Amino acid sequence: MERAVLSQVTSGTIRGVEAYLVRVEVDQSRGLPSMTVVGLPEGAVREGRERVTAAIQNSGFDLPPRRFTINLAPADVPKNGSAFDLPIALGLLAGTGAVRGDWLAEACFVGELGLDGELRPVRGVLPLALRCREQGVRTLVVPAANAKEAAVVGEIDVIAPASLQQLIRHLAGRERIASARVDPHALFAEPGGSATGLDYADVRGQELAKRALEIAAAGQHNILMVGPPGSGKSMLARRLPGILPPLSLAEAVEVTRVHSVAGRLGAGQALVAHRPFRAPHHTASEAALVGGGSWPRPGEVSLAHHGVLFLDELPEFRRTALESLRQPLEDGVVHVGRARHSVTFPALVMLAAAMNPCPCGHYGDGAGRCVCHEGQVRRYTQRVSGPLLDRIDVHVEVPALPPRTLLARGAAESSASIRDRVIAARERQHHRFRSSPGIYANAHMGPREVRDWCALDQAGETLLRTAIQKLHLSARAYHRVLKLARTIADLRGTDAVSAANVAEAIQHRNLDRTRAHAAV
Ligand SMILES: [Zn+2]
């Protein structure tokens, strides 16, 4: 059988948040006119074949009646998606002479083709651009809607045509498409702001809860708010990203990688420049929370990477879904899928959770409005398993507000002003953990770091011992109190952890106190 390699085009595919270069080889042989793609799942091949042939014809080119074989190499890299439409079309056209092979060298091409030849956006362009830069590929050709995402990377030439036809005119030198450019630092020009754009200045009262959120933000501690419906738990949580330190460019690139492979970037969006805030509904499946699918996609815990994952109505979540969050909360990464298709996504989040104190919501309000039996209250709180609670350092009560607080005049402290203290406390931690890999905030300290950095004076020691006896604190809870006290001291700008810091920390371990009370 007569067979010849007609052309070769570089493209790429994604796996997890990494991209890999793929070589698209087009062969032709005699026989009935057909097109076979080797190395792609069947569904994607069939649809892609139709899109590619229609796009070529509708762009004014003809394919000769040959038998084409398209091979995607290396064979052992799993490939997925419509991003191969463009390189396949170019490979076929190079075979017919409509496109010269040497125009395709030194560049990488991705894009989905519409039937009319229009180029449509694809997922994972930012990781691909990073890979191209690493491997010395000089030019990356992407659909126009992906231009900024690719250009963020810098050092590579990004060409972003609107259609196959326009790209061919550009390659032939008949039209010049200007290289896409983005100044990533300009995206950070505005230091304030947050993903939700909300400010604590708008929240009256709830000073204890706000202080708890400030401590949580300062030490990257997970936080649980307990209070009746309407007390403002969700309002408080939504403002949390606004008091976290701004993302660095490197962090923003990491966050954008995840949103890029999830197909969550807006058209023309270059970077996710603010810390994400994700609030999945309590009906969310395990796969929606931690990621999944036959071609694994990131879940909410990864979309919240470097930001806040907010779980409202915590006891209403499926138990299996909550259990699936334990490992990512512990490790900061999540493993999704099985065997050959298993991938790892980043998942370094601050967890903020909220719950009612009982099914009716009024338990412990002092007004006797709760209609639940003791057993119902206990079962409700036990739906949140001990191991998950063990990963939450801060527990705070968010009571219903008396009407006079709601009517009070004057604004509360702004998020910007709270954030200044948080940033100062984080800088102290950054300095403290500069030679401790994997630890960058107090919440991540292990027993050894707690011993090294949370030493108490005599008064603090006495206070903590008394609290342990009275509240029956476990060893884990004891460590958590010390970590919180460390963060409180950091917010005050002091190296020593004082008795007053310990006392405040115990106050923010509300569930230890209520559980101890229930046990008595
Ligand atoms: Zn109740």
Coordinates of C-alpha atoms and ligand atoms in Angstrom, one line a residue:
M1 CA 0.0 0.0 0.0
E2 CA 1.4 3.4 -1.0
R3 CA 1.6 5.6 2.0
A4 CA 3.2 9.0 2.7
V5 CA 3.4 11.4 5.6
L6 CA 1.9 14.5 4.1
S7 CA 2.4 16.8 7.0
Q8 CA 3.1 17.3 10.7
V9 CA 1.6 19.9 13.0
T10 CA 2.3 20.5 16.7
S11 CA -0.7 20.8 19.1
G12 CA -1.4 20.0 22.8
T13 CA -3.7 18.4 25.3
I14 CA -4.3 18.7 29.0
R15 CA -4.2 16.3 31.8
G16 CA -5.1 17.6 35.2
V17 CA -3.8 21.2 35.2
E18 CA -0.8 20.3 33.0
A19 CA -0.5 20.5 29.3
Y20 CA 1.4 18.2 26.9
L21 CA 2.5 18.7 23.4
V22 CA 1.0 16.4 20.8
R23 CA 2.2 15.8 17.2
V24 CA -0.6 15.6 14.6
E25 CA 0.6 13.6 11.6
V26 CA -1.4 13.3 8.4
D27 CA -0.8 10.4 6.1
Q28 CA -2.6 9.6 2.9
S29 CA -3.0 6.4 0.9
R30 CA -5.0 5.2 -2.1
G31 CA -8.4 3.8 -1.5
L32 CA -11.9 5.0 -0.9
P33 CA -12.0 8.6 0.3
S34 CA -12.1 8.6 4.1
M35 CA -10.6 10.2 7.2
T36 CA -9.5 8.1 10.2
V37 CA -8.1 9.6 13.4
V38 CA -5.9 7.3 15.5
G39 CA -5.5 8.1 19.2
L40 CA -8.8 9.9 20.1
P41 CA -11.9 8.5 21.7
E42 CA -14.6 7.5 19.2
G43 CA -17.2 10.2 19.9
A44 CA -14.7 13.1 19.6
V45 CA -13.4 11.7 16.3
R46 CA -16.8 11.4 14.6
E47 CA -17.9 14.9 15.6
G48 CA -14.4 16.4 14.9
R49 CA -14.3 14.8 11.4
E50 CA -17.5 16.5 10.5
R51 CA -16.5 19.9 11.9
V52 CA -13.1 19.7 10.1
T53 CA -14.4 18.8 6.7
A54 CA -17.2 21.3 6.8
A55 CA -14.9 24.1 8.0
I56 CA -12.4 23.4 5.3
Q57 CA -15.1 23.4 2.5
N58 CA -16.8 26.5 3.9
S59 CA -13.5 28.3 4.1
G60 CA -13.2 27.9 0.3
F61 CA -10.8 24.9 0.1
D62 CA -11.3 21.4 -1.4
L63 CA -10.0 18.2 0.0
P64 CA -8.9 15.7 -2.7
P65 CA -10.7 12.3 -2.6
R66 CA -8.1 10.4 -0.7
R67 CA -7.9 8.1 2.2
F68 CA -6.4 10.2 5.1
T69 CA -5.1 8.8 8.4
I70 CA -4.5 11.2 11.2
N71 CA -2.2 10.0 13.9
L72 CA -1.9 11.8 17.3
A73 CA 1.4 11.1 18.9
P74 CA 2.6 10.0 21.4
A75 CA 0.0 7.3 21.6
D76 CA 0.3 6.7 25.3
V77 CA -0.8 10.3 26.2
P78 CA -4.6 10.3 26.7
K79 CA -6.2 13.0 24.5
N80 CA -9.5 14.6 24.6
G81 CA -11.4 17.4 23.2
S82 CA -12.1 19.5 20.2
A83 CA -8.8 21.4 20.4
F84 CA -7.3 19.2 17.6
D85 CA -9.8 20.5 15.0
L86 CA -7.5 23.3 13.9
P87 CA -4.2 21.3 13.7
I88 CA -6.0 18.5 11.9
A89 CA -7.5 20.9 9.3
L90 CA -4.1 22.6 8.8
G91 CA -2.4 19.2 8.4
L92 CA -4.9 18.2 5.7
L93 CA -4.6 21.5 3.9
A94 CA -0.8 21.2 4.0
G95 CA -1.2 17.9 2.2
T96 CA -3.2 19.6 -0.6
G97 CA -0.7 22.5 -0.9
A98 CA -3.2 25.1 0.3
V99 CA -0.9 25.6 3.2
R100 CA 2.9 25.3 3.1
G101 CA 4.4 22.8 5.6
D102 CA 7.2 25.2 6.6
W103 CA 4.5 27.8 7.7
L104 CA 3.5 25.3 10.4
A105 CA 6.9 24.6 11.8
E106 CA 7.9 26.2 15.2
A107 CA 4.3 26.9 16.1
C108 CA 1.7 25.1 18.2
F109 CA -2.0 25.2 17.2
V110 CA -5.2 24.6 19.1
G111 CA -8.8 25.5 18.4
E112 CA -12.3 24.0 17.8
L113 CA -13.7 24.7 14.4
G114 CA -17.3 25.8 13.7
L115 CA -18.9 24.4 10.6
D116 CA -18.3 27.8 9.0
G117 CA -14.6 27.8 9.8
E118 CA -14.9 30.1 12.8
L119 CA -12.5 29.3 15.6
R120 CA -14.1 28.6 19.0
P121 CA -12.4 28.8 22.4
V122 CA -11.0 25.6 24.0
R123 CA -10.0 24.7 27.6
G124 CA -6.6 24.6 29.1
V125 CA -4.9 27.3 27.0
L126 CA -3.0 28.9 29.9
P127 CA -1.3 25.5 30.8
L128 CA -0.5 24.9 27.2
A129 CA 1.1 28.4 26.8
L130 CA 3.2 27.6 29.9
R131 CA 4.3 24.3 28.4
C132 CA 5.1 25.9 25.0
R133 CA 7.4 28.5 26.8
E134 CA 9.1 25.7 28.7
Q135 CA 9.7 23.6 25.6
G136 CA 10.9 26.5 23.5
V137 CA 7.9 26.7 21.1
R138 CA 8.0 30.2 19.7
T139 CA 4.5 30.8 18.5
L140 CA 1.1 29.7 19.9
V141 CA -1.9 29.9 17.7
V142 CA -5.2 30.0 19.7
P143 CA -8.8 31.1 19.0
A144 CA -9.4 34.8 19.5
A145 CA -11.4 34.2 22.7
N146 CA -8.4 32.5 24.3
A147 CA -5.9 35.3 23.2
K148 CA -5.4 37.0 26.6
E149 CA -5.2 33.8 28.5
A150 CA -2.3 32.7 26.3
A151 CA -0.6 36.1 26.3
V152 CA -0.4 36.3 30.1
V153 CA 2.5 33.9 29.9
G154 CA 4.8 36.1 27.9
E155 CA 8.0 35.2 26.0
I156 CA 5.9 33.5 23.3
D157 CA 4.3 35.0 20.3
V158 CA 0.5 34.6 20.5
I159 CA -1.5 34.7 17.3
A160 CA -5.3 34.6 17.8
P161 CA -7.3 34.5 14.6
A162 CA -11.1 34.6 14.4
S163 CA -11.3 31.9 11.7
L164 CA -9.5 29.2 9.8
Q165 CA -9.6 31.4 6.7
Q166 CA -8.1 34.4 8.5
L167 CA -5.3 32.2 9.9
I168 CA -4.4 30.9 6.4
R169 CA -4.3 34.5 5.0
H170 CA -2.0 35.3 7.9
L171 CA 0.3 32.3 7.2
A172 CA 0.4 33.2 3.5
G173 CA 1.4 36.7 4.3
R174 CA -1.7 38.2 2.8
E175 CA -3.0 39.6 6.1
R176 CA -1.2 40.3 9.3
I177 CA -2.7 39.4 12.6
A178 CA -1.0 41.4 15.4
S179 CA 0.4 39.4 18.3
A180 CA -1.8 39.3 21.4
R181 CA -0.4 41.2 24.4
V182 CA -1.3 41.4 28.0
D183 CA 0.4 43.2 30.9
P184 CA -0.3 40.8 33.8
H185 CA 0.9 43.4 36.4
A186 CA -1.8 45.8 35.1
L187 CA -4.4 43.3 36.2
F188 CA -3.2 43.8 39.8
A189 CA -3.1 47.6 39.5
E190 CA -6.2 47.8 41.7
P191 CA -5.0 46.5 45.1
G192 CA -8.4 46.3 46.8
G193 CA -11.4 44.5 45.6
S194 CA -12.4 40.9 45.9
A195 CA -14.2 38.1 44.0
T196 CA -17.4 39.0 45.6
G197 CA -16.9 42.8 45.8
L198 CA -18.5 42.9 49.3
D199 CA -17.3 44.9 52.3
Y200 CA -17.6 44.3 56.1
A201 CA -18.4 48.0 56.4
D202 CA -22.0 47.0 55.4
V203 CA -22.4 44.5 58.2
R204 CA -23.7 45.9 61.5
G205 CA -23.0 44.2 64.8
Q206 CA -21.7 40.6 64.9
E207 CA -18.4 41.9 66.3
L208 CA -17.4 38.5 67.8
A209 CA -18.0 36.7 64.4
K210 CA -16.1 39.4 62.5
R211 CA -13.2 39.1 64.9
A212 CA -13.3 35.3 64.4
L213 CA -13.2 35.7 60.6
E214 CA -10.3 38.1 61.0
I215 CA -8.3 35.6 63.0
A216 CA -9.3 32.8 60.6
A217 CA -8.1 34.9 57.6
A218 CA -4.9 35.9 59.4
G219 CA -3.8 32.3 60.1
Q220 CA -5.5 30.5 57.1
H221 CA -7.7 28.7 59.7
N222 CA -10.9 27.0 58.6
I223 CA -14.0 28.4 60.3
L224 CA -17.5 27.2 61.2
M225 CA -20.3 29.7 62.1
V226 CA -23.2 28.5 64.1
G227 CA -26.4 30.5 64.3
P228 CA -30.1 30.8 63.5
P229 CA -31.4 31.6 60.0
G230 CA -31.1 35.3 59.2
S231 CA -28.3 36.0 61.6
G232 CA -26.0 36.9 58.7
K233 CA -23.7 33.9 58.5
S234 CA -23.7 33.8 54.7
M235 CA -23.4 37.6 54.5
L236 CA -20.3 37.4 56.7
A237 CA -18.8 34.5 54.7
R238 CA -19.2 36.2 51.4
R239 CA -17.0 39.1 52.6
L240 CA -14.1 36.8 53.7
P241 CA -12.1 37.0 50.4
G242 CA -12.0 40.8 50.8
I243 CA -9.9 40.5 54.0
L244 CA -7.5 37.9 52.7
P245 CA -4.1 39.2 51.3
P246 CA -4.3 39.9 47.5
L247 CA -3.2 37.1 45.2
S248 CA 0.4 37.2 44.0
L249 CA 0.9 36.9 40.2
A250 CA 2.2 33.3 40.7
E251 CA -0.8 32.4 42.7
A252 CA -3.1 34.0 40.2
V253 CA -1.5 31.9 37.4
E254 CA -2.1 28.7 39.5
V255 CA -5.8 29.7 40.1
T256 CA -6.2 30.5 36.4
R257 CA -4.8 27.1 35.4
V258 CA -7.6 25.4 37.3
H259 CA -10.3 27.7 35.9
S260 CA -8.9 27.3 32.4
V261 CA -9.0 23.5 32.3
A262 CA -12.5 23.6 33.9
G263 CA -13.6 25.9 31.0
R264 CA -14.6 28.5 33.5
L265 CA -12.7 31.6 32.2
G266 CA -14.9 34.2 30.7
A267 CA -14.4 35.0 26.9
G268 CA -11.3 37.2 26.7
Q269 CA -10.5 36.8 30.4
A270 CA -6.7 36.8 31.0
L271 CA -6.4 35.9 34.6
V272 CA -8.4 35.2 37.7
A273 CA -6.9 38.1 39.6
H274 CA -8.9 37.8 42.9
R275 CA -9.2 35.0 45.4
P276 CA -12.0 32.8 44.3
F277 CA -15.2 32.3 46.5
R278 CA -17.1 29.1 45.8
A279 CA -20.4 28.3 47.5
P280 CA -21.7 24.9 46.2
H281 CA -25.3 24.0 47.2
H282 CA -25.7 21.3 49.8
T283 CA -27.2 19.0 47.2
A284 CA -23.8 19.0 45.4
S285 CA -22.5 15.5 44.5
E286 CA -19.1 14.2 45.6
A287 CA -17.9 14.7 42.0
A288 CA -19.1 18.3 41.9
L289 CA -17.2 19.0 45.2
V290 CA -13.9 17.2 44.6
G291 CA -13.9 16.7 40.8
G292 CA -14.5 13.7 38.7
G293 CA -15.8 12.3 35.4
S294 CA -14.3 9.9 32.9
W295 CA -12.1 12.8 31.7
P296 CA -11.5 14.3 35.2
R297 CA -12.5 17.9 35.7
P298 CA -11.7 20.0 38.8
G299 CA -14.5 20.3 41.4
E300 CA -15.5 23.1 43.7
V301 CA -12.6 22.5 46.1
S302 CA -10.2 23.1 43.3
L303 CA -12.1 26.0 41.8
A304 CA -11.7 27.6 45.2
H305 CA -7.9 27.0 45.2
H306 CA -6.1 29.9 47.0
G307 CA -9.6 31.2 48.0
V308 CA -12.6 30.4 50.1
L309 CA -14.9 27.3 49.9
F310 CA -18.1 28.2 51.6
L311 CA -20.4 25.3 52.7
D312 CA -23.7 26.8 53.9
E313 CA -26.1 24.5 55.8
L314 CA -23.2 22.1 56.5
P315 CA -25.3 19.3 58.1
E316 CA -27.5 19.1 55.0
F317 CA -24.6 18.0 52.7
R318 CA -24.4 14.3 51.9
R319 CA -22.2 12.5 54.3
T320 CA -20.1 11.0 51.5
A321 CA -19.6 14.4 49.9
L322 CA -18.3 15.8 53.2
E323 CA -16.1 12.8 53.8
S324 CA -14.6 13.3 50.3
L325 CA -13.4 16.8 51.4
R326 CA -11.3 15.5 54.3
Q327 CA -8.3 14.5 52.2
P328 CA -8.1 17.7 50.2
L329 CA -8.5 19.8 53.3
E330 CA -5.6 17.9 54.9
D331 CA -3.3 17.8 51.8
G332 CA -4.1 20.9 49.8
V333 CA -4.5 18.7 46.7
V334 CA -7.1 16.3 45.4
H335 CA -6.7 13.1 43.5
V336 CA -9.4 12.4 41.0
G337 CA -10.2 9.4 38.8
R338 CA -8.8 6.0 38.7
A339 CA -5.7 4.2 37.5
R340 CA -4.5 5.4 34.2
H341 CA -6.8 8.4 34.2
S342 CA -6.1 9.6 37.7
V343 CA -5.0 13.2 37.9
T344 CA -4.2 15.6 40.8
F345 CA -5.7 19.0 41.1
P346 CA -4.6 21.8 43.5
A347 CA -7.0 22.4 46.4
L348 CA -5.5 24.8 48.9
V349 CA -8.6 26.4 50.3
M350 CA -9.8 28.2 53.4
L351 CA -13.0 26.4 54.4
A352 CA -15.8 28.5 55.8
A353 CA -18.9 26.6 56.9
A354 CA -22.2 27.6 58.4
M355 CA -25.0 25.7 60.2
N356 CA -28.1 26.3 62.3
P357 CA -27.7 25.1 65.9
C358 CA -30.7 22.6 65.4
P359 CA -33.2 21.7 62.7
C360 CA -35.6 24.5 63.6
G361 CA -32.7 27.0 64.0
H362 CA -33.5 28.5 67.4
Y363 CA -31.7 26.1 69.9
G364 CA -30.0 28.1 72.6
D365 CA -31.4 31.5 71.7
G366 CA -32.5 32.1 75.3
A367 CA -36.0 32.9 74.2
G368 CA -37.2 29.3 74.3
R369 CA -38.4 29.3 70.7
C370 CA -36.7 26.0 69.8
V371 CA -39.2 23.2 69.1
C372 CA -36.6 20.4 68.7
H373 CA -36.1 17.4 71.0
E374 CA -32.6 17.0 72.6
G375 CA -32.2 13.9 70.4
Q376 CA -33.0 15.8 67.2
V377 CA -30.5 18.5 68.1
R378 CA -27.8 15.9 68.8
R379 CA -28.4 14.0 65.6
Y380 CA -28.4 17.2 63.6
T381 CA -25.0 18.4 64.9
Q382 CA -23.6 14.8 64.7
R383 CA -24.3 14.8 60.9
V384 CA -21.1 16.9 60.7
S385 CA -18.5 14.2 61.5
G386 CA -15.8 14.5 64.0
P387 CA -13.0 14.1 61.5
L388 CA -14.3 17.1 59.5
L389 CA -14.8 19.2 62.6
D390 CA -11.2 18.3 63.5
R391 CA -10.0 20.2 60.5
I392 CA -11.9 23.4 61.5
D393 CA -9.9 25.5 63.9
V394 CA -12.4 28.4 64.6
H395 CA -15.9 27.8 65.8
V396 CA -18.0 30.9 66.4
E397 CA -21.6 31.6 67.4
V398 CA -23.5 34.1 65.2
P399 CA -26.6 35.0 67.3
A400 CA -29.7 36.6 66.0
L401 CA -29.2 40.4 66.2
P402 CA -31.3 42.5 68.5
P403 CA -33.3 45.1 66.5
R404 CA -31.4 48.1 68.1
T405 CA -28.1 46.8 66.5
L406 CA -29.7 46.6 63.1
L407 CA -31.0 50.2 63.4
A408 CA -27.7 51.6 64.7
R409 CA -26.2 54.4 62.7
G410 CA -22.7 54.6 61.3
A411 CA -20.6 52.3 59.3
A412 CA -18.6 49.3 60.7
E413 CA -14.9 48.9 60.0
S414 CA -14.1 48.4 56.4
S415 CA -12.7 45.2 54.9
A416 CA -9.6 47.2 53.7
S417 CA -8.7 48.2 57.2
I418 CA -9.2 44.6 58.6
R419 CA -7.1 43.3 55.7
D420 CA -4.2 45.5 56.6
R421 CA -3.9 43.7 60.0
V422 CA -4.3 40.3 58.2
I423 CA -1.5 41.1 55.8
A424 CA 0.8 42.2 58.6
A425 CA 0.1 39.0 60.5
R426 CA 0.7 36.9 57.4
E427 CA 4.0 38.6 56.9
R428 CA 5.1 37.6 60.3
Q429 CA 4.1 34.0 59.5
H430 CA 5.9 34.1 56.1
H431 CA 9.1 35.1 57.9
R432 CA 8.6 32.5 60.6
F433 CA 8.1 29.6 58.2
R434 CA 10.6 30.8 55.5
S435 CA 12.6 27.5 56.0
S436 CA 9.6 25.2 56.6
P437 CA 8.5 23.8 53.3
G438 CA 4.8 23.3 52.9
I439 CA 3.9 25.6 55.8
Y440 CA 3.1 29.2 55.1
A441 CA 0.4 29.9 57.7
N442 CA -0.2 29.0 61.3
A443 CA -3.1 26.7 60.4
H444 CA -0.6 24.3 58.7
M445 CA 1.7 23.9 61.7
G446 CA 2.3 20.3 62.9
P447 CA 3.0 19.3 66.5
R448 CA 6.7 20.2 66.1
E449 CA 6.0 23.7 64.9
V450 CA 3.4 24.2 67.6
R451 CA 6.1 23.2 70.2
D452 CA 8.6 25.6 68.6
W453 CA 6.5 28.6 68.0
C454 CA 3.6 28.5 70.5
A455 CA 5.4 28.4 73.9
L456 CA 3.4 29.8 76.7
D457 CA 4.4 31.7 79.8
Q458 CA 3.4 30.6 83.3
A459 CA 0.1 32.4 83.2
G460 CA -0.9 31.1 79.8
E461 CA 0.1 27.6 80.8
T462 CA -2.1 27.7 83.9
L463 CA -5.0 29.1 82.0
L464 CA -4.8 26.5 79.3
R465 CA -4.5 23.6 81.9
T466 CA -7.6 24.8 83.6
A467 CA -9.5 25.1 80.3
I468 CA -8.5 21.6 79.3
Q469 CA -9.8 20.1 82.6
K470 CA -13.1 22.1 82.6
L471 CA -13.8 21.7 78.9
H472 CA -12.4 18.1 78.5
L473 CA -10.3 19.3 75.5
S474 CA -8.8 16.6 73.4
A475 CA -5.1 16.6 72.4
R476 CA -6.1 17.9 68.9
A477 CA -8.3 20.6 70.4
Y478 CA -5.4 21.6 72.6
H479 CA -3.1 22.1 69.6
R480 CA -5.8 24.0 67.8
V481 CA -6.1 26.5 70.7
L482 CA -2.4 27.0 70.6
K483 CA -2.4 27.6 66.9
L484 CA -5.2 30.1 67.2
A485 CA -3.5 31.8 70.1
R486 CA -0.4 32.1 67.9
T487 CA -2.4 33.8 65.2
I488 CA -4.0 36.2 67.7
A489 CA -0.5 37.1 68.9
D490 CA 0.6 37.7 65.3
L491 CA -2.4 40.0 64.8
R492 CA -1.1 42.0 67.8
G493 CA 2.4 41.9 66.4
T494 CA 4.0 40.1 69.3
D495 CA 6.4 37.1 69.4
A496 CA 5.3 35.8 72.7
V497 CA 1.9 34.1 73.1
S498 CA 0.2 35.6 76.2
A499 CA -2.5 34.3 78.5
A500 CA -4.9 36.8 77.0
N501 CA -4.2 35.4 73.5
V502 CA -5.0 31.9 74.9
A503 CA -8.2 33.1 76.5
E504 CA -9.4 34.6 73.3
A505 CA -8.5 31.5 71.4
I506 CA -10.6 29.4 73.7
Q507 CA -13.5 31.7 73.1
H508 CA -13.3 30.9 69.4
R509 CA -13.6 27.1 70.0
N510 CA -17.3 27.4 70.7
L511 CA -18.1 23.8 69.9
D512 CA -15.6 22.5 72.4
R513 CA -17.4 24.5 75.0
T514 CA -20.9 23.5 74.0
R515 CA -20.0 19.8 73.6
A516 CA -18.3 19.8 77.0
H517 CA -21.4 21.4 78.4
A518 CA -23.6 18.8 76.8
A519 CA -21.4 16.0 78.2
V520 CA -21.7 17.2 81.8
Ligands
ZN1 ZN -34.7 23.7 67.3

